[in-house]
Amino acid sequence: MSEPRLVEVRRNVLKQNDLIARALREQFRSAGVFVVSLVSGPGAGKTTFLEKTLTQLQPRYRVAALVGDLATENDAVRLARSRAPVKQITTGTLCHLEATMVQNAAQDWDLHELDFLFIENVGNLVCPSSYDLGESLRLVLMSVTEGEDKPLKYPTIFNSADVAIVSKIDLADAVEFDWEAAQKNIQAVRPGMRIFRLSAKTGEGMDEYLTFLSRQLTELEVKQTPPAKMTIP
Amino acid sequence: MSEPRLVEVRRNVLKQNDLIARALREQFRSAGVFVVSLVSGPGAGKTTFLEKTLTQLQPRYRVAALVGDLATENDAVRLARSRAPVKQITTGTLCHLEATMVQNAAQDWDLHELDFLFIENVGNLVCPSSYDLGESLRLVLMSVTEGEDKPLKYPTIFNSADVAIVSKIDLADAVEFDWEAAQKNIQAVRPGMRIFRLSAKTGEGMDEYLTFLSRQLTELEVKQTPPAKMTIP
């Protein structure tokens, strides 16, 4: 069996990815851009959610997005309706984004001109979990239509994320979604994880999440600003 | 970059998988069991669909199921309610089943005692596409809640499948599902692909699909039976 060799080679790829991701994170930090990545299974509603996020943040912030898919430029076209700068990354047969793809895609942009950069990963609840993209915050989306058990079945990706978004709550009644069970399952896998319940379609729950994002940026800016005593000799 | 080495090693793993899958297919064929595998993204409804399939086939056929997940035995527990023999395969961090896992899991069963064996893959629209499991028929499920664009975004897995199942059609109106667009997208990726529209929850469309499955088994049996002239000396 060549399995051990595969594991070894994959480990090297991951190590290389981590080095690039670390450099990216430093670059994002020094440019003062807050980077949010989105992971989920296919069809959990990442693109609609991201389109609403871009549109609603734009009056106050400078935002941009990178979006990953195996094939098609569909999502970039959809997101471009928000009038934010958007780039599509197509991965071919690869089931996740890697730090080097983010680096290449973002290189034409002046990061100092941005407040938020969003990265929508390929729709997959497994592969993206091991790849650091240099993001400041990773959101994992699960839609109510997928069922309450997804955190237990895909624990690694829920563990790799910072915040959980339960999406499409406008459909919760139609699918008899059990909110208590979902919450319990998320907490079992990632105790203390912050959870937002929302519907990008109806707008319910979006305000609370956007306020949370704004606060994250403010905290980043506070960290960026040198303490007063250093500017006064 | 170690990418080319990774590709090479993966090719060897795939080659080995194909050899085992070929042996499995021959074993299934000679035992007269029709093997159906199910692939989809997480939460497309594979398990509910499979539970109904097992329950409704059982009065007439001997059925069994293998079910793959990264973690938990939840699906095996759910499927066991059908009273069919069921085994869970847990893959850890692996995003797909491999032929050797199917071989190991099925080895305690007398395949001659079965008419249908179902294999539910890990919920993933990318990884399972390259792994032959020795199945006779591969079904790809897409639920109406995932959106109409999934075939275009995950062309490889739709190409690797024989039949498409559009699931959860009871929710079609709530999500304003565009059936024409979905059908066009499936046909664009896999021209002539047979499509079933159904709801495992309400039962709508299940009969047509079950009749189709029965016919597949009959065709297998016709192939298995030696021509009459060979039994009469």
Coordinates of N, CA and C in Angstrom, one line a residue, chain A residues 11-29 35 66 89 96-107 111 119 130-136 138, chain B residues 1-3:
Chain A
R11 N 1.8 15.9 3.9 CA 2.3 16.6 5.0 C 3.2 17.7 4.5
N12 N 4.1 17.4 3.5 CA 5.0 18.4 3.0 C 4.2 19.6 2.3
V13 N 3.1 19.2 1.5 CA 2.3 20.2 0.9 C 1.7 21.1 1.9
L14 N 1.2 20.5 3.0 CA 0.6 21.3 4.1 C 1.6 22.2 4.7
K15 N 2.8 21.7 5.0 CA 3.8 22.5 5.6 C 4.1 23.8 4.7
Q16 N 4.3 23.5 3.4 CA 4.5 24.6 2.5 C 3.4 25.6 2.5
N17 N 2.1 25.1 2.5 CA 0.9 25.9 2.6 C 1.0 26.8 3.8
D18 N 1.3 26.2 4.9 CA 1.3 27.0 6.2 C 2.3 28.1 6.2
L19 N 3.5 27.9 5.5 CA 4.5 29.0 5.5 C 4.0 30.1 4.6
I20 N 3.3 29.8 3.5 CA 2.7 30.9 2.7 C 1.6 31.6 3.4
A21 N 0.8 30.8 4.1 CA -0.3 31.4 4.8 C 0.1 32.3 6.0
R22 N 1.2 31.9 6.6 CA 1.8 32.8 7.7 C 2.2 34.1 7.1
A23 N 2.9 34.1 5.9 CA 3.4 35.3 5.3 C 2.2 36.2 4.9
L24 N 1.2 35.5 4.3 CA -0.1 36.2 3.9 C -0.7 36.9 5.1
R25 N -0.8 36.2 6.2 CA -1.5 36.7 7.4 C -0.8 38.0 7.9
E26 N 0.6 38.0 7.8 CA 1.4 39.1 8.2 C 1.1 40.3 7.3
Q27 N 1.1 39.9 6.0 CA 0.8 41.0 4.9 C -0.6 41.6 5.1
F28 N -1.6 40.8 5.4 CA -2.9 41.3 5.6 C -3.0 42.2 6.9
R29 N -2.3 41.7 7.9 CA -2.3 42.4 9.2 C -1.7 43.8 9.0
V35 N -9.5 39.7 7.1 CA -9.8 38.7 6.1 C -10.7 37.6 6.7
L66 N -12.6 37.0 -3.0 CA -12.1 36.0 -3.8 C -13.1 34.8 -3.7
I89 N -11.4 32.1 -8.5 CA -10.3 31.1 -8.5 C -10.9 29.8 -8.9
H96 N -10.3 22.2 -2.5 CA -10.1 23.3 -1.5 C -9.2 24.4 -2.2
L97 N -9.2 25.5 -1.5 CA -8.3 26.6 -1.9 C -7.0 26.4 -1.1
E98 N -5.9 26.9 -1.7 CA -4.6 26.8 -1.0 C -4.1 28.3 -0.9
A99 N -3.2 28.5 0.1 CA -2.7 29.9 0.4 C -2.1 30.5 -0.9
T100 N -1.4 29.7 -1.6 CA -0.7 30.2 -2.8 C -1.7 30.8 -3.9
M101 N -2.9 30.2 -3.9 CA -3.9 30.6 -4.8 C -4.5 32.0 -4.4
V102 N -4.6 32.1 -3.1 CA -5.1 33.4 -2.5 C -4.0 34.5 -2.8
Q103 N -2.8 34.1 -2.6 CA -1.6 35.0 -2.8 C -1.6 35.5 -4.3
N104 N -1.7 34.6 -5.2 CA -1.7 35.0 -6.6 C -2.9 35.9 -7.0
A105 N -4.1 35.5 -6.5 CA -5.3 36.2 -6.9 C -5.4 37.6 -6.3
A106 N -4.8 37.8 -5.1 CA -4.8 39.1 -4.5 C -3.7 40.0 -4.8
Q107 N -2.7 39.5 -5.6 CA -1.5 40.3 -5.8 C -1.7 41.6 -6.6
L111 N -3.8 46.1 -0.9 CA -4.5 45.7 0.3 C -4.7 46.8 1.2
I119 N -13.0 35.5 1.5 CA -12.6 34.4 0.7 C -13.6 33.3 0.8
S130 N -7.9 21.6 6.4 CA -6.5 21.6 6.8 C -5.7 22.7 6.1
Y131 N -6.3 23.5 5.3 CA -5.5 24.6 4.6 C -5.8 25.9 5.2
D132 N -4.8 26.4 5.8 CA -4.8 27.8 6.3 C -4.6 28.8 5.1
L133 N -5.5 29.8 5.1 CA -5.4 30.7 3.9 C -4.9 32.1 4.4
G134 N -4.4 32.2 5.6 CA -4.0 33.4 6.1 C -5.1 34.3 6.6
E135 N -6.3 33.7 6.7 CA -7.5 34.5 7.2 C -7.4 34.9 8.7
S136 N -8.1 35.9 9.0 CA -8.2 36.3 10.4 C -9.4 35.5 11.1
R138 N -12.5 32.4 10.3 CA -13.1 31.4 9.4 C -14.5 31.1 9.8
Chain B
M1 N 8.0 23.1 -5.5 CA 6.6 22.6 -5.2 C 6.6 21.0 -5.3
S2 N 6.0 20.4 -4.3 CA 5.9 19.0 -4.3 C 4.6 18.5 -5.0
E3 N 3.9 19.4 -5.6 CA 2.6 19.0 -6.2 C 2.7 17.9 -7.2

